[in-house]
PDB file of C-alpha atoms and ligand atoms in Angstrom:
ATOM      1  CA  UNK N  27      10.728  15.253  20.118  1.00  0.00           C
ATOM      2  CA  UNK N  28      11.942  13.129  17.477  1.00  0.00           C
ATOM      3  CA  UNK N  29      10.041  14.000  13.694  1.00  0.00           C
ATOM      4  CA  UNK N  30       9.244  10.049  12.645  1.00  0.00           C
ATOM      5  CA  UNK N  31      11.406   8.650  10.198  1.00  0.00           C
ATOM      6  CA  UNK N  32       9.523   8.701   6.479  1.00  0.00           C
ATOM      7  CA  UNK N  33      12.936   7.482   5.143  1.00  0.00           C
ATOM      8  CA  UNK N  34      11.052   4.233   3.391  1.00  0.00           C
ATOM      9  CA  UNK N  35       8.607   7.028   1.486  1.00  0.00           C
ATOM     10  CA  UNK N  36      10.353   7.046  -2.191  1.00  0.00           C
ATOM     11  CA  UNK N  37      10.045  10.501  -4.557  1.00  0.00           C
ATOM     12  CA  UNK N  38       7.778   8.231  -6.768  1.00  0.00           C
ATOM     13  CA  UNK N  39       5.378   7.741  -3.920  1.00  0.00           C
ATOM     14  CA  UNK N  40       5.666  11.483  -3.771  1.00  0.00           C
ATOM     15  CA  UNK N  41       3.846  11.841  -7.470  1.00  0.00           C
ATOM     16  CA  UNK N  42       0.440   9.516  -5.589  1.00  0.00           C
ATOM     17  CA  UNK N  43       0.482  11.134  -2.238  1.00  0.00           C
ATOM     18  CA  UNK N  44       1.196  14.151   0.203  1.00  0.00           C
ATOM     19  CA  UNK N  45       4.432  14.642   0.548  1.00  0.00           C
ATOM     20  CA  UNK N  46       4.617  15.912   3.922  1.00  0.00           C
ATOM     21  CA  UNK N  47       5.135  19.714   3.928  1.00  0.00           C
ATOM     22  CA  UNK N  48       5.094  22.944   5.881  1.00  0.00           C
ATOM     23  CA  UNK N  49       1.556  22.733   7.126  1.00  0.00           C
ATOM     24  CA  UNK N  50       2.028  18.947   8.185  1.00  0.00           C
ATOM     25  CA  UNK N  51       5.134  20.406   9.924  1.00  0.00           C
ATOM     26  CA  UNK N  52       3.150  22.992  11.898  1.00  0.00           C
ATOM     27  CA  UNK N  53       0.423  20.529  12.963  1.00  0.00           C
ATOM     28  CA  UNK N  54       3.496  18.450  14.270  1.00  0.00           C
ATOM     29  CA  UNK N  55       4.738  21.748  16.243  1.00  0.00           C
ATOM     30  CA  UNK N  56       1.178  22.347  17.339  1.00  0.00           C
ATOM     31  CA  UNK N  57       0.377  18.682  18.320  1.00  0.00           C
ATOM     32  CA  UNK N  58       3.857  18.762  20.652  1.00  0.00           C
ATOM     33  CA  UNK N  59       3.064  21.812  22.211  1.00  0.00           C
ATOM     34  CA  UNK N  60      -0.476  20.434  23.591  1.00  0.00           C
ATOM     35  CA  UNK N  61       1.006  17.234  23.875  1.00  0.00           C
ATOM     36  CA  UNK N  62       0.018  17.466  27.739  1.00  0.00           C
ATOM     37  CA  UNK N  63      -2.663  18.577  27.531  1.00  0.00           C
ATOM     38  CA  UNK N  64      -3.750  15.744  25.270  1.00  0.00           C
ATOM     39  CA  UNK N  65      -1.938  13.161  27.453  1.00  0.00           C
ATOM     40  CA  UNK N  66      -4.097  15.124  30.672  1.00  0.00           C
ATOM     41  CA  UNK N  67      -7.579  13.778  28.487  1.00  0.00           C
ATOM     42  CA  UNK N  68      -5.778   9.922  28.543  1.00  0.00           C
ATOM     43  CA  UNK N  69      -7.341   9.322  25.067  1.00  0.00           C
ATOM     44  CA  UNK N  70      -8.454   5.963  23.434  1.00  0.00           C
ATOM     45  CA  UNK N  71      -9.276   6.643  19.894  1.00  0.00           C
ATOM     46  CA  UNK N  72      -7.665   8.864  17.977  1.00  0.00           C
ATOM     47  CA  UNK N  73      -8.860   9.246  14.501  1.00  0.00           C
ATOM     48  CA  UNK N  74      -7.404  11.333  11.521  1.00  0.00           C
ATOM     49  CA  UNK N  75      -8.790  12.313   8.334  1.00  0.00           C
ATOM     50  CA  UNK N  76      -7.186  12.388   5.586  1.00  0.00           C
ATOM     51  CA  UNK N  77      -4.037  10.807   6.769  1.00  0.00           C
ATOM     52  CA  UNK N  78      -1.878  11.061   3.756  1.00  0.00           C
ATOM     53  CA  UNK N  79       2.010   9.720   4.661  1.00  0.00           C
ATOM     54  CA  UNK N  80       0.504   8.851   8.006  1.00  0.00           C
ATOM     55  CA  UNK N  81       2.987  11.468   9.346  1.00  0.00           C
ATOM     56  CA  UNK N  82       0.904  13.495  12.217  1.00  0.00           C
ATOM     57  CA  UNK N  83      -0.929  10.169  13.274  1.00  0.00           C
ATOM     58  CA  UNK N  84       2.786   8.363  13.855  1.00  0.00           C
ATOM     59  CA  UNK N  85       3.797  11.540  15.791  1.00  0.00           C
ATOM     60  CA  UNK N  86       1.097  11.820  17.995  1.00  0.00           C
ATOM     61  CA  UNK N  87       0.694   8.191  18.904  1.00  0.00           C
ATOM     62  CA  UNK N  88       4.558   8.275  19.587  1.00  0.00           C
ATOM     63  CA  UNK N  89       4.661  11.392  21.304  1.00  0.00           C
ATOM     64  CA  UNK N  90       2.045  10.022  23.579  1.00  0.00           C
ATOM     65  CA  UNK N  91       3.914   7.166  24.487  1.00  0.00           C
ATOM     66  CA  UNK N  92       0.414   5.586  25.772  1.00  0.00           C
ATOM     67  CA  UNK N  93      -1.466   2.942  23.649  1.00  0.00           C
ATOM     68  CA  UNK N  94      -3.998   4.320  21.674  1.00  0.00           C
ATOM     69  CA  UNK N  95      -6.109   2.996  18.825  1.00  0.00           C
ATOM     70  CA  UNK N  96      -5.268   5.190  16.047  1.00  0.00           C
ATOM     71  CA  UNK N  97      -7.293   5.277  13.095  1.00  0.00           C
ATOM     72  CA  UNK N  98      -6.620   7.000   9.814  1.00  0.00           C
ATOM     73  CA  UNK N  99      -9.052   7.659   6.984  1.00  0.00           C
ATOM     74  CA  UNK N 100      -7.989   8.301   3.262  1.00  0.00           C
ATOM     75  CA  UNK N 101      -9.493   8.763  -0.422  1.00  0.00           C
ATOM     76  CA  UNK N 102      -6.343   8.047  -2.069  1.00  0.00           C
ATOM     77  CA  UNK N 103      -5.339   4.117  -1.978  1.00  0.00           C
ATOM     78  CA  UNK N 104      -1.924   4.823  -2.135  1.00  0.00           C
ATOM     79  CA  UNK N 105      -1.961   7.224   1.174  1.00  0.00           C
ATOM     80  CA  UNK N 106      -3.748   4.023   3.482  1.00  0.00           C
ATOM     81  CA  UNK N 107      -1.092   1.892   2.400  1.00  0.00           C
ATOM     82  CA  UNK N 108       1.495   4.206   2.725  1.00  0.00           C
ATOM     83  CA  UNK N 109       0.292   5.331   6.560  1.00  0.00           C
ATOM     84  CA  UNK N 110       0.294   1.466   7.658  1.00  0.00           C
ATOM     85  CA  UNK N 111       3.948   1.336   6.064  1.00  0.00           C
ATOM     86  CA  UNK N 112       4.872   4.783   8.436  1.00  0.00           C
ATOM     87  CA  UNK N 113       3.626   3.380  11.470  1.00  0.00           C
ATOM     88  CA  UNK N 114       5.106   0.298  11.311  1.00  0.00           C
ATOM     89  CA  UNK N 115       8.772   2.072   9.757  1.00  0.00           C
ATOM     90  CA  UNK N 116       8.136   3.383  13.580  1.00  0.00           C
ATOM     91  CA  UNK N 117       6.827   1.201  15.249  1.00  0.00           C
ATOM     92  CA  UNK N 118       2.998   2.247  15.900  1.00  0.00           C
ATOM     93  CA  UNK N 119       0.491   0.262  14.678  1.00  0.00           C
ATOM     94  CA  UNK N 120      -2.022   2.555  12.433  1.00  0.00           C
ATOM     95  CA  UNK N 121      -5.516   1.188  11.194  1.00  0.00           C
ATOM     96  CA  UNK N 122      -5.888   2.952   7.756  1.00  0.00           C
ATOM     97  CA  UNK N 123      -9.251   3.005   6.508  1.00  0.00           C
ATOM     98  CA  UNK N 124     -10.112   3.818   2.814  1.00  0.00           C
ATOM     99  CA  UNK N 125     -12.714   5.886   2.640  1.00  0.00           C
ATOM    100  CA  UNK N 126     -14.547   9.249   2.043  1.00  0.00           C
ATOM    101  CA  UNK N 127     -13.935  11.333   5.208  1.00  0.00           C
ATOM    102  CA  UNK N 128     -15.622   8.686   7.321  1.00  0.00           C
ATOM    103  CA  UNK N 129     -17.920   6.415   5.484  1.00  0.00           C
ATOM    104  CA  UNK N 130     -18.677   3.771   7.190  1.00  0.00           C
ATOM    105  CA  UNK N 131     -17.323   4.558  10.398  1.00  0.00           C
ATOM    106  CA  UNK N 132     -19.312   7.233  11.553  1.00  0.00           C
ATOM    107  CA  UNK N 133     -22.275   5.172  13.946  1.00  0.00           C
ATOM    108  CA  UNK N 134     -19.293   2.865  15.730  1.00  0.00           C
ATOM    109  CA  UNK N 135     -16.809   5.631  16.402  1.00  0.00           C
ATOM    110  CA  UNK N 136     -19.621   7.974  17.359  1.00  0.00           C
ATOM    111  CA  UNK N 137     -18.834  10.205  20.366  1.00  0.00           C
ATOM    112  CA  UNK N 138     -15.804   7.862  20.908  1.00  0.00           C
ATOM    113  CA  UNK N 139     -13.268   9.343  19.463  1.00  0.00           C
ATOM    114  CA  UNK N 140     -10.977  11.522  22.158  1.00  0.00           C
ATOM    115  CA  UNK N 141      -8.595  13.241  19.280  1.00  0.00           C
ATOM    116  CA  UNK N 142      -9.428  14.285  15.885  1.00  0.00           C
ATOM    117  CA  UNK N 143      -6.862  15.072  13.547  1.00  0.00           C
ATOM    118  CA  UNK N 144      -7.630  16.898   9.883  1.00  0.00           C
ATOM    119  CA  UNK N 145      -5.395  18.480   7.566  1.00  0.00           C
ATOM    120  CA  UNK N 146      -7.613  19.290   4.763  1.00  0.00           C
ATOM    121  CA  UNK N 147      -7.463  19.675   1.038  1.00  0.00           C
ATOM    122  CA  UNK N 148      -7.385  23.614   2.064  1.00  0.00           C
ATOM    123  CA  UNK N 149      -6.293  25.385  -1.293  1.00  0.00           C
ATOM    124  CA  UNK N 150      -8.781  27.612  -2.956  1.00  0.00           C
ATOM    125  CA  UNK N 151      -9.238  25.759  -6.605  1.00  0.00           C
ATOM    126  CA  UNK N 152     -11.601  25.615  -9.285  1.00  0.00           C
ATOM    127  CA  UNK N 153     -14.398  23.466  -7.902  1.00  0.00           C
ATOM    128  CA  UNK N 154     -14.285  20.779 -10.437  1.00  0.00           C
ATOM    129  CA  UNK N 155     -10.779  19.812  -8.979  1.00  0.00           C
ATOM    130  CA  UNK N 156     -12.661  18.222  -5.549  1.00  0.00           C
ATOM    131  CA  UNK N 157     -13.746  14.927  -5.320  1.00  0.00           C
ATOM    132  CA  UNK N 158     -10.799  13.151  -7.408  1.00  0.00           C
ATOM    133  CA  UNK N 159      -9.103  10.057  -5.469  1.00  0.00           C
ATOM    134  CA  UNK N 160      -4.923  11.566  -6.367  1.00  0.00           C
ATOM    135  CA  UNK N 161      -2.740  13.560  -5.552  1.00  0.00           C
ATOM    136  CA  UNK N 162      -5.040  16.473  -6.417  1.00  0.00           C
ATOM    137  CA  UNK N 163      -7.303  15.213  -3.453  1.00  0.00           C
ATOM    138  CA  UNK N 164      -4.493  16.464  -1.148  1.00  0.00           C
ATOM    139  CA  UNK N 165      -4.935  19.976  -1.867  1.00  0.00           C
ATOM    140  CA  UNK N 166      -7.868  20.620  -4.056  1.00  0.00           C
ATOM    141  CA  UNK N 167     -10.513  22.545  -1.600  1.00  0.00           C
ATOM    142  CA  UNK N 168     -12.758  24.444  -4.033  1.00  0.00           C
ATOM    143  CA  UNK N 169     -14.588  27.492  -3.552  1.00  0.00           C
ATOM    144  CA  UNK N 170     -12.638  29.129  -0.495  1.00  0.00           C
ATOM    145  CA  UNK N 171     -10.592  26.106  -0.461  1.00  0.00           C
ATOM    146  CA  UNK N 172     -13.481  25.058   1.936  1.00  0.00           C
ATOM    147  CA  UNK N 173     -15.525  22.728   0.185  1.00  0.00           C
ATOM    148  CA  UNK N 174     -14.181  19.511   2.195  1.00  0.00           C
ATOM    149  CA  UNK N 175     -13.879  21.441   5.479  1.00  0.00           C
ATOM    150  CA  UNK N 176     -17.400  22.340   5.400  1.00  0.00           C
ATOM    151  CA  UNK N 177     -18.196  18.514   4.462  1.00  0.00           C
ATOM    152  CA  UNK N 178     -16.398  17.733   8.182  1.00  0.00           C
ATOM    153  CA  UNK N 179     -17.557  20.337  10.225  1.00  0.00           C
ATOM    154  CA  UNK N 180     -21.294  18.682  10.285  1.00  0.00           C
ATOM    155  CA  UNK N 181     -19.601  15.547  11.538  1.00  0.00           C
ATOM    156  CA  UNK N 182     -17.167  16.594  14.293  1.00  0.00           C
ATOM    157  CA  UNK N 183     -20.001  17.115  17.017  1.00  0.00           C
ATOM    158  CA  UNK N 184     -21.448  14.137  16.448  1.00  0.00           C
ATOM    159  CA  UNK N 185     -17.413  11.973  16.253  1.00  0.00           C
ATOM    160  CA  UNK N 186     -15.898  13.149  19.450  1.00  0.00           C
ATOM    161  CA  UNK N 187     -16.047  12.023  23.127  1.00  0.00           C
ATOM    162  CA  UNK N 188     -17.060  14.646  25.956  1.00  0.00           C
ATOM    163  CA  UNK N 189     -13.686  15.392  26.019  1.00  0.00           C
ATOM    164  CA  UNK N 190     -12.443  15.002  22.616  1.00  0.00           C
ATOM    165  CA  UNK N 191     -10.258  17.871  20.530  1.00  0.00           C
ATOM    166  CA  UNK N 192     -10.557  18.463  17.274  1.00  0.00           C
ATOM    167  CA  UNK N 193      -7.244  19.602  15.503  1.00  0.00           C
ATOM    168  CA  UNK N 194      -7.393  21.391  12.233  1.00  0.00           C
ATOM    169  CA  UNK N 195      -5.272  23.188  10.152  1.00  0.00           C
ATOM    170  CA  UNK N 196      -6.396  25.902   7.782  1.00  0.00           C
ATOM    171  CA  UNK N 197      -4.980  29.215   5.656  1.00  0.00           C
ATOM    172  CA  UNK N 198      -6.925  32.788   5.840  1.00  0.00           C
ATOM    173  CA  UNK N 199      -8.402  32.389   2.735  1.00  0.00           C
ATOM    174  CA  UNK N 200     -10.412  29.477   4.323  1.00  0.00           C
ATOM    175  CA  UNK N 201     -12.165  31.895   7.087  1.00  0.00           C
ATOM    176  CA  UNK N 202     -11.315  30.125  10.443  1.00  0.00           C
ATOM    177  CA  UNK N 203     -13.807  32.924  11.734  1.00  0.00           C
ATOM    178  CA  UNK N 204     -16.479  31.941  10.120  1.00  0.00           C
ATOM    179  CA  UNK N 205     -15.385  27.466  11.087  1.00  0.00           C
ATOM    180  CA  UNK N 206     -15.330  28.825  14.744  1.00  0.00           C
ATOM    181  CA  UNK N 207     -19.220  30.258  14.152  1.00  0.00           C
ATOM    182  CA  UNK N 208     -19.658  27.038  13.307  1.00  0.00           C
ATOM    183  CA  UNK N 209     -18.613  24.792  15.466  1.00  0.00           C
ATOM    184  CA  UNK N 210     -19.878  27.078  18.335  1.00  0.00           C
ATOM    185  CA  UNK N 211     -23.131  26.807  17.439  1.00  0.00           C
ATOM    186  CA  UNK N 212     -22.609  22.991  18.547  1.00  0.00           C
ATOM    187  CA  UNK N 213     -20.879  24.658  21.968  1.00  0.00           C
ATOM    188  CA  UNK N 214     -17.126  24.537  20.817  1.00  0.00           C
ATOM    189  CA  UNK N 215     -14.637  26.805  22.117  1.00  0.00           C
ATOM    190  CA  UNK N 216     -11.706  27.462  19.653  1.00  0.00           C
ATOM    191  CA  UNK N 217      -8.216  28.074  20.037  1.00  0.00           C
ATOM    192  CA  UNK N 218      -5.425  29.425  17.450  1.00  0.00           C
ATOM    193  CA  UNK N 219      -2.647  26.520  18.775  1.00  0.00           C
ATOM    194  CA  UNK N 220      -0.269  28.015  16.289  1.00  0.00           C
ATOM    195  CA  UNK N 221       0.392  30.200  12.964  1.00  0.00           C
ATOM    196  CA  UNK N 222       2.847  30.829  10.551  1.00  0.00           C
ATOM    197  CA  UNK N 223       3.437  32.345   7.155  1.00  0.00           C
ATOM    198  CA  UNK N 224       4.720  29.609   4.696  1.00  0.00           C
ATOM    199  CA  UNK N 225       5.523  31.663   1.058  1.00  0.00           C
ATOM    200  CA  UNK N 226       2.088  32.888  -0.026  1.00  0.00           C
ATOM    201  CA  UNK N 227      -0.264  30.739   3.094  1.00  0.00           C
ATOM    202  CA  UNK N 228      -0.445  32.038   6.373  1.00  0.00           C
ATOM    203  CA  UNK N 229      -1.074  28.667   8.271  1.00  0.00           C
ATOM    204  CA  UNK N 230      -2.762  28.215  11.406  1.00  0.00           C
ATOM    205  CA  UNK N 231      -3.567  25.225  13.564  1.00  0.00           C
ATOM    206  CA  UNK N 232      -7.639  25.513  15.612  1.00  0.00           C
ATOM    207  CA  UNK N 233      -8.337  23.340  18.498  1.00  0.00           C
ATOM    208  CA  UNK N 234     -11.851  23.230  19.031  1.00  0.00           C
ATOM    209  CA  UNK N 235     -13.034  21.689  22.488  1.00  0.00           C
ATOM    210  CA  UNK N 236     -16.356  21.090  24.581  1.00  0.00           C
ATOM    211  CA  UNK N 237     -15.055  22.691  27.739  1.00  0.00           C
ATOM    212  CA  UNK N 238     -13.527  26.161  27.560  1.00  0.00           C
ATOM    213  CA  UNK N 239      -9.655  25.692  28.410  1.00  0.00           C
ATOM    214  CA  UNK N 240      -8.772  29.075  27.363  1.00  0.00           C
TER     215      UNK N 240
HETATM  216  C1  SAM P   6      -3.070  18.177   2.871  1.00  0.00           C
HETATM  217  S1  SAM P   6      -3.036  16.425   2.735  1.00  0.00           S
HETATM  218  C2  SAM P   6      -2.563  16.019   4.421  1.00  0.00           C
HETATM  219  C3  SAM P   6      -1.795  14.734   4.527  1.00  0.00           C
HETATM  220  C4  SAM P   6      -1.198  14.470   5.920  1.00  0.00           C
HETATM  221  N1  SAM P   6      -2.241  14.402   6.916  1.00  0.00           N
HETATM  222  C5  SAM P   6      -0.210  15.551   6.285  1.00  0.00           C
HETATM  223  O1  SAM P   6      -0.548  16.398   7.143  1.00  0.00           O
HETATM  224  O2  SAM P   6       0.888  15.564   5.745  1.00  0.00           O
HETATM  225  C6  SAM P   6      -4.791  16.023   2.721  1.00  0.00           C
HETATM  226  C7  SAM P   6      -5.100  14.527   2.698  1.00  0.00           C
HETATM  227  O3  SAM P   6      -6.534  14.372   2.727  1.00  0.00           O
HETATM  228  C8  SAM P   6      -6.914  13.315   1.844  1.00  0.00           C
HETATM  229  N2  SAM P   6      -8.316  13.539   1.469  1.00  0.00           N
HETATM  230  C9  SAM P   6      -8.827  14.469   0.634  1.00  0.00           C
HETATM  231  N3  SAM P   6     -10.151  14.352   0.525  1.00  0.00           N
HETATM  232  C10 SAM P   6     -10.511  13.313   1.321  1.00  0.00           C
HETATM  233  C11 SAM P   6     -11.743  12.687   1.627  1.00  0.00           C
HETATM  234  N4  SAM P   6     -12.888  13.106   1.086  1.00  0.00           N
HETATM  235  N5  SAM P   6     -11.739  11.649   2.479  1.00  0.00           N
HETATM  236  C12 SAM P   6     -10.571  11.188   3.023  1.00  0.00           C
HETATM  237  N6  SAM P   6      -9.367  11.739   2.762  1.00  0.00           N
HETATM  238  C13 SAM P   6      -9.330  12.789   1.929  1.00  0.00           C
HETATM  239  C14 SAM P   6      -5.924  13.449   0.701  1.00  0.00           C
HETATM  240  O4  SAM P   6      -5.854  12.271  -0.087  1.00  0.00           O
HETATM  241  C15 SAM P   6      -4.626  13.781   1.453  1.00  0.00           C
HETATM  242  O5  SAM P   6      -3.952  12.614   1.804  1.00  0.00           O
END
């Protein structure tokens, strides 16, 4: 496993995007553990929301090793730009796509898309701190630090392939409980890939799938 090399990121891009961090580190440990079991599923499309640095997109499409057509969504113009500039620093090619969650995407990537990848704005804030387009967008979830989440969830059934995963990260105070109810009521089966107590967060990555692989 090789972590992809962010060396052309500079601490002033820092202050206008994510700077990747312990929960973008634990989706990369997650994503590598399941790596064959993704591989198994030979995916075409990946997309990821909210793709920040453009870290976990680079991983997985390197780790895969397999062309895929990886698209990555952002609200923050600096964090598109940036994820084209990570991809090519390692030589994947990365479509970034400025947008809310998935404007505009959502009728030609429907049930195409074999991997979902989200690392959400999961902090419990103030709800007048969502909806900016900076740096606060990379953390600011609102009440239960699920106000974006529960803007996603709606959309997942209708985004993946029959045998498309859904990879999310979340802390406790966001009730991954209450996201599996959820999704199962649209017949997903979810898995805790990994956890891990990061200062005051206790992390975990979900996988949420069609077919029961448990
Ligand atoms: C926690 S950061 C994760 C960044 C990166 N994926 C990582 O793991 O290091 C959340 C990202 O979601 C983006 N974001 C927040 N709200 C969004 C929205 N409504 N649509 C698209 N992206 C959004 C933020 O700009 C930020 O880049």
């Amino acid at each position: 496993m090789s972590t992809p090399d962010i060396s052309h990121i500079k601490s002033s891009d820092y202050q206008l995007i994510y700077e990747p961090a312990e929960d973008s580190f634990l989706f990369l440990d997650a994503l590598l553990q399941d790596i064959n079991f993704i591989r198994n599923l030979r995916p075409v499309t990946c997309l990821e929301i909210g793709s920040g640095s453009g870290i976990v997109s680079t991983f997985l499409a390197k780790e895969l090793g397999c062309p895929v057509l990886s698209i990555c969504t952002d609200i923050n113009p600096h964090a598109t730009e940036v994820t084209k500039k990570t991809g090519l620093q390692n030589g994947i090619s990365l479509e970034p796509v400025l947008t809310d969650l998935v404007n505009g995407l959502g009728e030609r990537l429907k049930s195409n898309v074999d991997v979902l990848l989200f690392n959400p704005p999961y902090v419990v804030t103030p709800s007048e701190e969502v909806g900016s387009h900076g740096i606060e967008a990379s953390w600011a979830g609102g009440k239960c630090g699920r106000e974006v989440i529960d803007r996603v969830l709606p959309l997942v059934p209708n985004l993946l392939s029959k045998i498309g995963v859904f990879y999310m990260v979340v802390i406790k105070e966001n009730r991954p409980d209450e996201i599996c109810s959820i999704l199962m009521k649209s017949g997903f089966t979810m898995v805790t890939v990994l956890s891990r107590r990061s200062g005051p967060e206790f992390l975990s990555i979900l996988r949420f799938t069609r077919v029961d692989y448990r």
